[in-house]
PDB file of C-alpha atoms and ligand atoms in Angstrom:
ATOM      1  CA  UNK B   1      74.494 116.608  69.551  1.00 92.00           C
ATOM      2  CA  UNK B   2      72.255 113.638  68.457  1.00 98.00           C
ATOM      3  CA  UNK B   3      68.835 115.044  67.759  1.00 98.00           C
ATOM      4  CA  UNK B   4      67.396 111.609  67.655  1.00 98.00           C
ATOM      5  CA  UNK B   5      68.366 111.339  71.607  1.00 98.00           C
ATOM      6  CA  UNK B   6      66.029 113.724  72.435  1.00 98.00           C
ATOM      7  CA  UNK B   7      63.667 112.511  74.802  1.00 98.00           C
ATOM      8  CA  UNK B   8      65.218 108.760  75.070  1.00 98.00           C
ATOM      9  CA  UNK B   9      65.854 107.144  78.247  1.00 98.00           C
ATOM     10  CA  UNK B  10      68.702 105.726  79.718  1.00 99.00           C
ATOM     11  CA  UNK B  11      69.707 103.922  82.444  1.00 99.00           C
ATOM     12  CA  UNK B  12      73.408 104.891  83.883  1.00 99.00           C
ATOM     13  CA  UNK B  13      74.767 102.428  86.669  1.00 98.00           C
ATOM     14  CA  UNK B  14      77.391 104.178  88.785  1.00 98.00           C
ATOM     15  CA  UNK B  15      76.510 107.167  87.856  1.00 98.00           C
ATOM     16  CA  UNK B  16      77.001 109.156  90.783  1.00 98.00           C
ATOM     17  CA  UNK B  17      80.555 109.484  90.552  1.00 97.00           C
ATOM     18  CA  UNK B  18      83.732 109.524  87.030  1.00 97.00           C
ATOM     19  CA  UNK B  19      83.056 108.324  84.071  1.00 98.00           C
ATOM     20  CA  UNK B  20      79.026 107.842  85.074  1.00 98.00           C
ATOM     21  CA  UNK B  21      78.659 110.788  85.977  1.00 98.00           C
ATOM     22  CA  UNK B  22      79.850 112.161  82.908  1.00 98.00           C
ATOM     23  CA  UNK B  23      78.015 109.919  80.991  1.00 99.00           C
ATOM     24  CA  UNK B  24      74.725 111.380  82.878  1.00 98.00           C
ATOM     25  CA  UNK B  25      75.737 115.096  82.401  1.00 98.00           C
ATOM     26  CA  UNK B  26      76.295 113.954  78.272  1.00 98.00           C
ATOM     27  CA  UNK B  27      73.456 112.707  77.897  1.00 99.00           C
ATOM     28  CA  UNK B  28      71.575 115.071  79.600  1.00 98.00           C
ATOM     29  CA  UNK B  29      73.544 117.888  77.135  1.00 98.00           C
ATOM     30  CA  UNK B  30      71.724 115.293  74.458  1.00 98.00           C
ATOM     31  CA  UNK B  31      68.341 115.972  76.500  1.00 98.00           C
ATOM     32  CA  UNK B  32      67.747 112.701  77.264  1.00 99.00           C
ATOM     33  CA  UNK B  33      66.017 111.534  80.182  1.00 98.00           C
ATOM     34  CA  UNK B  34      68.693 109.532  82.498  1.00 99.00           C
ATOM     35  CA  UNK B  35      68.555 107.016  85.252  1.00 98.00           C
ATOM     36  CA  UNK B  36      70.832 108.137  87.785  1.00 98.00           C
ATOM     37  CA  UNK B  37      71.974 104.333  89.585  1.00 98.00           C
ATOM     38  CA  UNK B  38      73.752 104.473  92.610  1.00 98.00           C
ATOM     39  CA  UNK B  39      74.578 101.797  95.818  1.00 98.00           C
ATOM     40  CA  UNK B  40      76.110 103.988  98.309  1.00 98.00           C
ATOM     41  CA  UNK B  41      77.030 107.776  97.147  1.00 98.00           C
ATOM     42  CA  UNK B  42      73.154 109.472  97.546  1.00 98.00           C
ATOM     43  CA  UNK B  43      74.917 112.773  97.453  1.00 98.00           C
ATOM     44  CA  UNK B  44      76.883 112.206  94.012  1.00 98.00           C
ATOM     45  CA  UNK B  45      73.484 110.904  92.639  1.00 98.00           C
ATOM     46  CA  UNK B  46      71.417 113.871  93.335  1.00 98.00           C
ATOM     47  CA  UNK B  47      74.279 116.313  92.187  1.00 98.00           C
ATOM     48  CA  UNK B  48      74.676 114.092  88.830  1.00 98.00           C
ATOM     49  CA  UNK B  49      70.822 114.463  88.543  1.00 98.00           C
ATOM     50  CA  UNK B  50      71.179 118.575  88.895  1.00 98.00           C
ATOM     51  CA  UNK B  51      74.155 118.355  86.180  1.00 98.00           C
ATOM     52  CA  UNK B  52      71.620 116.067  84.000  1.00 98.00           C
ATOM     53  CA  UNK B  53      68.777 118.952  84.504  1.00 98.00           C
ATOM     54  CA  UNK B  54      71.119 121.780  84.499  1.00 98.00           C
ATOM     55  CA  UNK B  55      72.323 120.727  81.006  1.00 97.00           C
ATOM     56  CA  UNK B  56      68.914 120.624  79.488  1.00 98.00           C
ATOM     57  CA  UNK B  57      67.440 116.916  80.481  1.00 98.00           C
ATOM     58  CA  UNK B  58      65.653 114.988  83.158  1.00 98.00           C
ATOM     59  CA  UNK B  59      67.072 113.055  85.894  1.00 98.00           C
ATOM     60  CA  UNK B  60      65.870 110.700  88.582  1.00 98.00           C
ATOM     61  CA  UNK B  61      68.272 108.837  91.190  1.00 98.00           C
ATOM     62  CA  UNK B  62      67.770 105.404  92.267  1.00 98.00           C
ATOM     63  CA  UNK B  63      69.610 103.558  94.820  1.00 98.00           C
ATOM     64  CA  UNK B  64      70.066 100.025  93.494  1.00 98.00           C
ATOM     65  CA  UNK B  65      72.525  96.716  94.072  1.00 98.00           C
ATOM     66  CA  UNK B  66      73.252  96.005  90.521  1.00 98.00           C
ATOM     67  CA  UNK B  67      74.790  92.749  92.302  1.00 98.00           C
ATOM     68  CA  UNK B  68      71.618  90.858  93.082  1.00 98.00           C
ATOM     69  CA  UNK B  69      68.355  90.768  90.814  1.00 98.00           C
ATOM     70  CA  UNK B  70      66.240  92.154  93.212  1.00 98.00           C
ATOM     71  CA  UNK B  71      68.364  95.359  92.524  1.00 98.00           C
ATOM     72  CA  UNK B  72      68.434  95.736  88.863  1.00 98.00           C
ATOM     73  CA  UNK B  73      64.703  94.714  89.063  1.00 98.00           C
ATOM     74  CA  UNK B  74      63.749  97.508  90.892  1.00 98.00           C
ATOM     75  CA  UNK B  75      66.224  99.782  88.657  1.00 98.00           C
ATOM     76  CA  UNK B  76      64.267  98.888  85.266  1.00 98.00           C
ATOM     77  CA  UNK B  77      60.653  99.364  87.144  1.00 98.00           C
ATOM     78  CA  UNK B  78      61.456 103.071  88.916  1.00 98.00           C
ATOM     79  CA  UNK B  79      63.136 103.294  85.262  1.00 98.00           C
ATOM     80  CA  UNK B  80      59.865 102.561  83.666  1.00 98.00           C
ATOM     81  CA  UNK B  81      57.658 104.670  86.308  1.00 98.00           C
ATOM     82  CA  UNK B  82      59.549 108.110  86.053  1.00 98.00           C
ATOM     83  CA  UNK B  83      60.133 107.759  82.237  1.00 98.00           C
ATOM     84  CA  UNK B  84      57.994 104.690  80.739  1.00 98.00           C
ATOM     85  CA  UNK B  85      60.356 103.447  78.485  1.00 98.00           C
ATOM     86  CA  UNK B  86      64.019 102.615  77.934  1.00 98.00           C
ATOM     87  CA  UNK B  87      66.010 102.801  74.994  1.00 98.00           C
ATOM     88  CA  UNK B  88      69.991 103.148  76.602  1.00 99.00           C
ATOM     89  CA  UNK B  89      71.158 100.774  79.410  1.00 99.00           C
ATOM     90  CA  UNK B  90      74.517 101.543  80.290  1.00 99.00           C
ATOM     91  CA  UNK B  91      76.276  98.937  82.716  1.00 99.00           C
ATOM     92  CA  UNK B  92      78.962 101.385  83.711  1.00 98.00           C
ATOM     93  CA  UNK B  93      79.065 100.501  87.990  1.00 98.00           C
ATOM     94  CA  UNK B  94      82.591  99.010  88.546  1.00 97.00           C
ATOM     95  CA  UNK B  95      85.196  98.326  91.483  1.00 97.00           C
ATOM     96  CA  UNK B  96      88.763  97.528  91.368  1.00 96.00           C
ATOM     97  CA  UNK B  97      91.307  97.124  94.829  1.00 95.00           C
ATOM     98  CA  UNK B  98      95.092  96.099  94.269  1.00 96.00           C
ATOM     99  CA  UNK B  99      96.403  92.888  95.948  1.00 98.00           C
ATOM    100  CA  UNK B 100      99.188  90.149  95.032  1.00 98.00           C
ATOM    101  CA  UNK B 101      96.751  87.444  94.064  1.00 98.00           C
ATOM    102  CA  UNK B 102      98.446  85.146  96.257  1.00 98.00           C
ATOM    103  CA  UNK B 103      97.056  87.439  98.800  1.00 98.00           C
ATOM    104  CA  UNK B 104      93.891  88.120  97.392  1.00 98.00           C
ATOM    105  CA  UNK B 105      91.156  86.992  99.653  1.00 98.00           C
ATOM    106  CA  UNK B 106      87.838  85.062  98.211  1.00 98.00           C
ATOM    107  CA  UNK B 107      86.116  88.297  99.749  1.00 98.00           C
ATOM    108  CA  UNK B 108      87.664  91.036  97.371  1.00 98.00           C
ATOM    109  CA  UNK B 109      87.299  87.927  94.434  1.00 98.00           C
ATOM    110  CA  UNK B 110      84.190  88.359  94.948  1.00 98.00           C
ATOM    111  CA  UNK B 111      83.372  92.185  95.150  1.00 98.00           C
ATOM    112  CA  UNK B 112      84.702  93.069  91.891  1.00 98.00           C
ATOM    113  CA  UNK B 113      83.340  89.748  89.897  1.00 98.00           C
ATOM    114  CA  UNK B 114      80.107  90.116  91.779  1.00 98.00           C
ATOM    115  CA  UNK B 115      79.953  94.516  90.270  1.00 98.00           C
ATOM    116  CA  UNK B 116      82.060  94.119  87.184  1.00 98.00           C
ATOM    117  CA  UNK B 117      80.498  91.650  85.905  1.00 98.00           C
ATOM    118  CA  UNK B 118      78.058  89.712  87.284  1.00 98.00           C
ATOM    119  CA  UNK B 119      76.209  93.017  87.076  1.00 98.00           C
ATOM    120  CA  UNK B 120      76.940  93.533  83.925  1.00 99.00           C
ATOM    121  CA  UNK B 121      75.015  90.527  83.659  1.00 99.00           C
ATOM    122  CA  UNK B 122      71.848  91.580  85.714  1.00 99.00           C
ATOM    123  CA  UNK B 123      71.869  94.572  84.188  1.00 99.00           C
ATOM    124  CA  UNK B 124      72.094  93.067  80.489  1.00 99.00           C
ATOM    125  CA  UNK B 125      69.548  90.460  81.807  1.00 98.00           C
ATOM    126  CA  UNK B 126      67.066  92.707  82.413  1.00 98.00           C
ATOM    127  CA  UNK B 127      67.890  95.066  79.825  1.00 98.00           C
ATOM    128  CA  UNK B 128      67.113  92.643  77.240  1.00 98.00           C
ATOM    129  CA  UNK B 129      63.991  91.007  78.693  1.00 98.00           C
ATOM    130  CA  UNK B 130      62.238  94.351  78.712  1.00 98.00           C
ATOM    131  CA  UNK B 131      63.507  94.976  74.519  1.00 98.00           C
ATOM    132  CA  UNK B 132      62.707  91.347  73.512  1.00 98.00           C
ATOM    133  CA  UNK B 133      59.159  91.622  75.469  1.00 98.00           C
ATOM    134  CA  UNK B 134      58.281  95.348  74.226  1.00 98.00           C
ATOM    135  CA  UNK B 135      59.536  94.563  70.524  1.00 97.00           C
ATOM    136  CA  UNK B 136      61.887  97.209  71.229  1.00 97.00           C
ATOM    137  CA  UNK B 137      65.358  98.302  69.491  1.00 97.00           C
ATOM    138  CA  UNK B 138      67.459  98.379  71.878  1.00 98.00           C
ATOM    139  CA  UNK B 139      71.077  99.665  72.990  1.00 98.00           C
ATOM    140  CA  UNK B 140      73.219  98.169  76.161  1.00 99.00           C
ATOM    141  CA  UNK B 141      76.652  99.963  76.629  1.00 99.00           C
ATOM    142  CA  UNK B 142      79.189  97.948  78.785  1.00 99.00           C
ATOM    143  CA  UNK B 143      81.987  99.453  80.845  1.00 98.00           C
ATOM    144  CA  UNK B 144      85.101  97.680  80.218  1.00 99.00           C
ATOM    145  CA  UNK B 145      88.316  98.676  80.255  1.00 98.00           C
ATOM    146  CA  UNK B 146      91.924  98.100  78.461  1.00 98.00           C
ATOM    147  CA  UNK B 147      92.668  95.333  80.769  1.00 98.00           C
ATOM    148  CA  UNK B 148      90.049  93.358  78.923  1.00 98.00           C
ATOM    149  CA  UNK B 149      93.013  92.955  76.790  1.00 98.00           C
ATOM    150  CA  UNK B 150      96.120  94.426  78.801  1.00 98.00           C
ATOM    151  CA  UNK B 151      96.995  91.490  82.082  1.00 98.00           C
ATOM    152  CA  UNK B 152      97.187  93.472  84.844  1.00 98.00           C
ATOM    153  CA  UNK B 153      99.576  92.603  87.857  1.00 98.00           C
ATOM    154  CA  UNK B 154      98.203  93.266  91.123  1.00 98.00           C
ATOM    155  CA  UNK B 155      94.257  93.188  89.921  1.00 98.00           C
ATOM    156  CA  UNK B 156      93.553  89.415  88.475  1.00 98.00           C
ATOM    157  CA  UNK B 157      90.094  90.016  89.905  1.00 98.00           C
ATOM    158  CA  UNK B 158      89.965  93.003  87.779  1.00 98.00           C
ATOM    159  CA  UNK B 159      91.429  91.858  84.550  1.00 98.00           C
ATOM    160  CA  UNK B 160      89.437  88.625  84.550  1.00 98.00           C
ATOM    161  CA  UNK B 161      86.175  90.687  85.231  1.00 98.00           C
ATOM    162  CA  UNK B 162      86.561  92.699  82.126  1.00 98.00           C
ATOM    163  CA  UNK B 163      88.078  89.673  79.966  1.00 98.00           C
ATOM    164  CA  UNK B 164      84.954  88.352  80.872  1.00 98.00           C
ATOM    165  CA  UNK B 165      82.947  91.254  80.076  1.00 98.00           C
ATOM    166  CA  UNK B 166      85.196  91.061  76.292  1.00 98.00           C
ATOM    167  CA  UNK B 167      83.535  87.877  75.418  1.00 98.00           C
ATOM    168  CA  UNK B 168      79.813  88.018  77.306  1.00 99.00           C
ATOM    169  CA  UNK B 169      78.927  91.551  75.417  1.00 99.00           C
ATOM    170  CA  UNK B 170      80.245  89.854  72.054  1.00 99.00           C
ATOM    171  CA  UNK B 171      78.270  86.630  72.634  1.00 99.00           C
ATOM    172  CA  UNK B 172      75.033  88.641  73.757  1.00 98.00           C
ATOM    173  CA  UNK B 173      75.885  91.106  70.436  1.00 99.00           C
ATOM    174  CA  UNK B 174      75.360  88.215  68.418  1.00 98.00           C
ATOM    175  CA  UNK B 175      72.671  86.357  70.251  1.00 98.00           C
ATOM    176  CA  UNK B 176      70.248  89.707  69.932  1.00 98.00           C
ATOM    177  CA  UNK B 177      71.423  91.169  66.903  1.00 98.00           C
ATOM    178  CA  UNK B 178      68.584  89.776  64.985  1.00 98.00           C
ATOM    179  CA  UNK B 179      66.555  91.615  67.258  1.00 98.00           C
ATOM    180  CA  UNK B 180      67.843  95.158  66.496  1.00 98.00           C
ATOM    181  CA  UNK B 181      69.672  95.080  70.037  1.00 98.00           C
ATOM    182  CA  UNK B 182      73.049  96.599  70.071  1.00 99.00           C
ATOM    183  CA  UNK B 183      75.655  95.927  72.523  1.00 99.00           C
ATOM    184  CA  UNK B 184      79.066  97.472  72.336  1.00 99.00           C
ATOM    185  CA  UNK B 185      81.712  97.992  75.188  1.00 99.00           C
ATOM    186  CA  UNK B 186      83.929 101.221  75.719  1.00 99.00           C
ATOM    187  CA  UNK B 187      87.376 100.566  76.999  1.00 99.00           C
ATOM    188  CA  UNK B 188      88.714 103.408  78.856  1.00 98.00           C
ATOM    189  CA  UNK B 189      92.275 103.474  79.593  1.00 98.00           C
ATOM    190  CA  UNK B 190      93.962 105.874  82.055  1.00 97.00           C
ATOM    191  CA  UNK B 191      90.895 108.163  83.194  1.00 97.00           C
ATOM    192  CA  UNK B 192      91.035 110.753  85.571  1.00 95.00           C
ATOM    193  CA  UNK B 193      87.978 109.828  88.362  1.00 93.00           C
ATOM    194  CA  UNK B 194      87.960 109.086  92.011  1.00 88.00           C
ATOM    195  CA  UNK B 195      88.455 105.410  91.144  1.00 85.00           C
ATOM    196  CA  UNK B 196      92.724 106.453  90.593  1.00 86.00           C
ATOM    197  CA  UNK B 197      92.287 110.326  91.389  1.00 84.00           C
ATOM    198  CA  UNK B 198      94.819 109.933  94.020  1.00 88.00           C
ATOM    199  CA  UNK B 199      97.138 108.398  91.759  1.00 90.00           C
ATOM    200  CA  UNK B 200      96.891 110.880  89.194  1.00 92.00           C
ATOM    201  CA  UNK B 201      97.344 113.970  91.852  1.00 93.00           C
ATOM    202  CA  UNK B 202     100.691 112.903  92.291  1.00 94.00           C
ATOM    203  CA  UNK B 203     102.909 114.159  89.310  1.00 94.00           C
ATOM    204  CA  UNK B 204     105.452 111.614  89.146  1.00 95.00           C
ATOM    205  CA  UNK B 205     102.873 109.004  89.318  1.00 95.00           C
ATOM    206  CA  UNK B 206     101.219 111.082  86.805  1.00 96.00           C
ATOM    207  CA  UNK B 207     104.116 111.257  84.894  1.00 96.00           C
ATOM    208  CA  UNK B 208     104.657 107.050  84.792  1.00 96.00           C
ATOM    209  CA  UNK B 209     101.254 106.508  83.965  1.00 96.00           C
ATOM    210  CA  UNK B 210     101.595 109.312  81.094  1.00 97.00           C
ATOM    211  CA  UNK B 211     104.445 107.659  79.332  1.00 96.00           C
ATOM    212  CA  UNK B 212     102.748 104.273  78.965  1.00 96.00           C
ATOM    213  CA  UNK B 213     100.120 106.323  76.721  1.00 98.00           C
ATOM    214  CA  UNK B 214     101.087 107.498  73.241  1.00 97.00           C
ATOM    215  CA  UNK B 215      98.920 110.319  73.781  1.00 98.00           C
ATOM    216  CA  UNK B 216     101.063 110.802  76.910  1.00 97.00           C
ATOM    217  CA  UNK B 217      98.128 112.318  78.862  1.00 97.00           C
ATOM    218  CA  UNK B 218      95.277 110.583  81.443  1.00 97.00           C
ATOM    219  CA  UNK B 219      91.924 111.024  79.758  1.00 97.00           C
ATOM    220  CA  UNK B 220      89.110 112.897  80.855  1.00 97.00           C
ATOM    221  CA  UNK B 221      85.970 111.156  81.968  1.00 98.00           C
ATOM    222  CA  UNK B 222      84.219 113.106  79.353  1.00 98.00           C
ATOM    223  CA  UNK B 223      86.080 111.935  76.316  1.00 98.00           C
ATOM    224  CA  UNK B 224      84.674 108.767  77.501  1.00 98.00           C
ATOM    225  CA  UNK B 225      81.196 110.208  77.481  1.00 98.00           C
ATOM    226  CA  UNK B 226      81.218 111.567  73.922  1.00 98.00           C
ATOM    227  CA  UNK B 227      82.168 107.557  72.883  1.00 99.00           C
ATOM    228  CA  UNK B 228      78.765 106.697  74.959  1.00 99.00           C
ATOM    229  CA  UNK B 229      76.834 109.462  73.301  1.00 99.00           C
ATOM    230  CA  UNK B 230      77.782 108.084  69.963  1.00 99.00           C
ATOM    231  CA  UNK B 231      77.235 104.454  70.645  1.00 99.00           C
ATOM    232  CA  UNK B 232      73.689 105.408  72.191  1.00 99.00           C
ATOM    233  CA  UNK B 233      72.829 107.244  68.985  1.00 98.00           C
ATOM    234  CA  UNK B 234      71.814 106.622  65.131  1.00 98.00           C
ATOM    235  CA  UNK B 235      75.470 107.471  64.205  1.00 98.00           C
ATOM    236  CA  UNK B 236      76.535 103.929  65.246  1.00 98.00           C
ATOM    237  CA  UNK B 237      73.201 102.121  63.984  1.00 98.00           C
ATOM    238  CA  UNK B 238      75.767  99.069  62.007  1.00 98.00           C
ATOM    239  CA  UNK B 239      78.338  98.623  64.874  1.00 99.00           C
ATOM    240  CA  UNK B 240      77.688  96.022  67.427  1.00 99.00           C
ATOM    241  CA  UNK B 241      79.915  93.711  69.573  1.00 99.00           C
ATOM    242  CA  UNK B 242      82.486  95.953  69.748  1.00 98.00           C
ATOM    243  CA  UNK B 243      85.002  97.302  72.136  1.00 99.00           C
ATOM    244  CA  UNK B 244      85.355 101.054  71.031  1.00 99.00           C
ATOM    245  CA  UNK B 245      89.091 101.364  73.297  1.00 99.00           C
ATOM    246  CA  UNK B 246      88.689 105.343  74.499  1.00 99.00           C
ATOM    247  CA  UNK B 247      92.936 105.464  75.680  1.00 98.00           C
ATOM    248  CA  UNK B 248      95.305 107.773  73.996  1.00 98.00           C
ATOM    249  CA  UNK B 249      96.829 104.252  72.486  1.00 98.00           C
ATOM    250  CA  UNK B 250      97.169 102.765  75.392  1.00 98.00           C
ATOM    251  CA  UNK B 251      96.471  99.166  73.770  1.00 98.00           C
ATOM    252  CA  UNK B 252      99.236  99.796  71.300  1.00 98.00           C
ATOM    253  CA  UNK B 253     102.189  98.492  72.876  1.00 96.00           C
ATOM    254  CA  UNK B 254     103.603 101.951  74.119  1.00 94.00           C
ATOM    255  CA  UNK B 255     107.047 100.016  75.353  1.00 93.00           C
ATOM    256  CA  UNK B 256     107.975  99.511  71.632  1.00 93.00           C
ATOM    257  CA  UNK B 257     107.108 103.445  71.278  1.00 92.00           C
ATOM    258  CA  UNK B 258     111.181 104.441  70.872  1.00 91.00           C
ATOM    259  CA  UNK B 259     111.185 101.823  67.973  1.00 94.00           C
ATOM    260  CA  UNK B 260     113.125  99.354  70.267  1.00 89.00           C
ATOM    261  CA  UNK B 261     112.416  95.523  69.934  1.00 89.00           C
TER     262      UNK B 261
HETATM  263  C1  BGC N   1      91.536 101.353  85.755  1.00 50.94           C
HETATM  264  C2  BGC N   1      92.471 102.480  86.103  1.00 50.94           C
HETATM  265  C3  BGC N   1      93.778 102.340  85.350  1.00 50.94           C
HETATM  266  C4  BGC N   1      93.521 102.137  83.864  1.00 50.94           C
HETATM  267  C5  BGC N   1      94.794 101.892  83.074  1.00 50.94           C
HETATM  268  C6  BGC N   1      91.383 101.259  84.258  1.00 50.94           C
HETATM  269  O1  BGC N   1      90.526 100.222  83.916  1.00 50.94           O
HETATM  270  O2  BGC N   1      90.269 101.576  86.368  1.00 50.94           O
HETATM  271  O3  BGC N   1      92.710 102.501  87.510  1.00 50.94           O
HETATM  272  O4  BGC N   1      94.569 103.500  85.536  1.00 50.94           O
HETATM  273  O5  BGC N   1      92.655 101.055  83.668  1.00 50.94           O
HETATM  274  O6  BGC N   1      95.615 100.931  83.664  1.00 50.94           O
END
């Protein structure tokens, strides 16, 4: 635990479901006061908020298109009513859908820019507004992924949306560092969460995802939550504009593993 998270706010997007959800119950175990964001999934909300309270903090859900302004607008006010401050935002809401890209309609381009990082964007936007207003130190922690360095067949809408995230959350690390903001992405690699459960339930397809990580295991959504936890807290006061890669070594190269090449 991080004693100086006790009683700090944060703001989770996507948090009613994987890796946000974990992130919620964490912080919560931290007893901090969390933001429960969610577009659709009401249900996974209010059960992430009983995790949150359940492990010893507050929670509040809010429904919220991190997509448009209007949405992370409203997110930072019912932020600022229930808990009247913010110290965390965490930009964690993301999409993904397989497709050759010769296939890929403008549609599904769209959708996953428009979440993965155009609302990183919003959410960042508003973020920072309300620390550079307020005089505030502040801390932004960006979903990414290893395909913000790994191409990815099948997902160019994906991949670009996190190589874009790679370079926006080191530009705005720089431009607000001055200002005692922090910003810092986690890159997960193979996580087990409803975004690939399916996948993972299947043990050969287990199995071939397994051997492209050194660690030869999928990761659990709270080993991602414990890299949050320490990027929200004191412990990681002199590291900004990183991408902390949370993967079993997935960015390593695992074909040269057998010492072929
Ligand atoms: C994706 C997962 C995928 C993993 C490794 C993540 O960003 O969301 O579906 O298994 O990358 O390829």
């Amino acid at each position: 635990m991080y004693k100086e998270l006790e009683g700090k706010t944060a703001v989770v997007t996507g948090g009613s479901k994987g890796i946000g959800t974990a992130i919620a119950k964490r912080f919560g175990t931290e007893h901090m006061n969390v933001v429960v964001n969610y577009f659709s999934d009401s249900k996974g909300a209010e059960e992430a908020v009983r995790i949150i309270e359940e492990a010893g903090g507050k929670g509040v859900a809010v429904q919220a298109n991190i997509g448009e302004e209007s949405g992370v607008k409203k997110l930072l006010d019912q932020a600022l009513e229930f808990f009247g401050s913010i110290d965390v935002w965490v930009n964690n809401a993301g999409v993904e859908n397989r497709s050759a890209t010769h296939e890929l309609s403008l549609d599904d381009w769209n959708r996953i820019i428009t979440t993965n990082l155009t609302g990183v964007f919003l959410g960042s936007k508003v973020a920072l507004q309300y620390f550079t207003d307020n005089e505030r130190k502040g801390n932004i922690i960006n979903m990414s992924s290893v395909h913000e360095q790994i191409p990815w067949p099948g997902f160019a809408n994906y991949a670009a949306s996190k190589g874009g995230l790679k370079l926006f959350t080191e530009t705005i690390a720089m431009e607000y560092g001055k200002r005692n903001i922090r910003v810092n992405n986690i890159g997960p690699g193979a996580i087990n969460t409803p975004i690939n459960s399916d996948k993972f339930l299947d043990p050969l397809q287990y199995e071939e995802t397994a051997r492209m990580v050194p660690m030869h295991r999928i990761g659990k959504p709270e080993e991602v939550a414990a890299a949050a936890a320490w990027l929200a807290s004191d412990e990681s006061s002199y590291v900004t504009g990183i991408t902390l890669f949370v993967d079993g070594g997935m960015t390593l190269y695992p074909a040269f593993q057998d010492g072929k090449g």
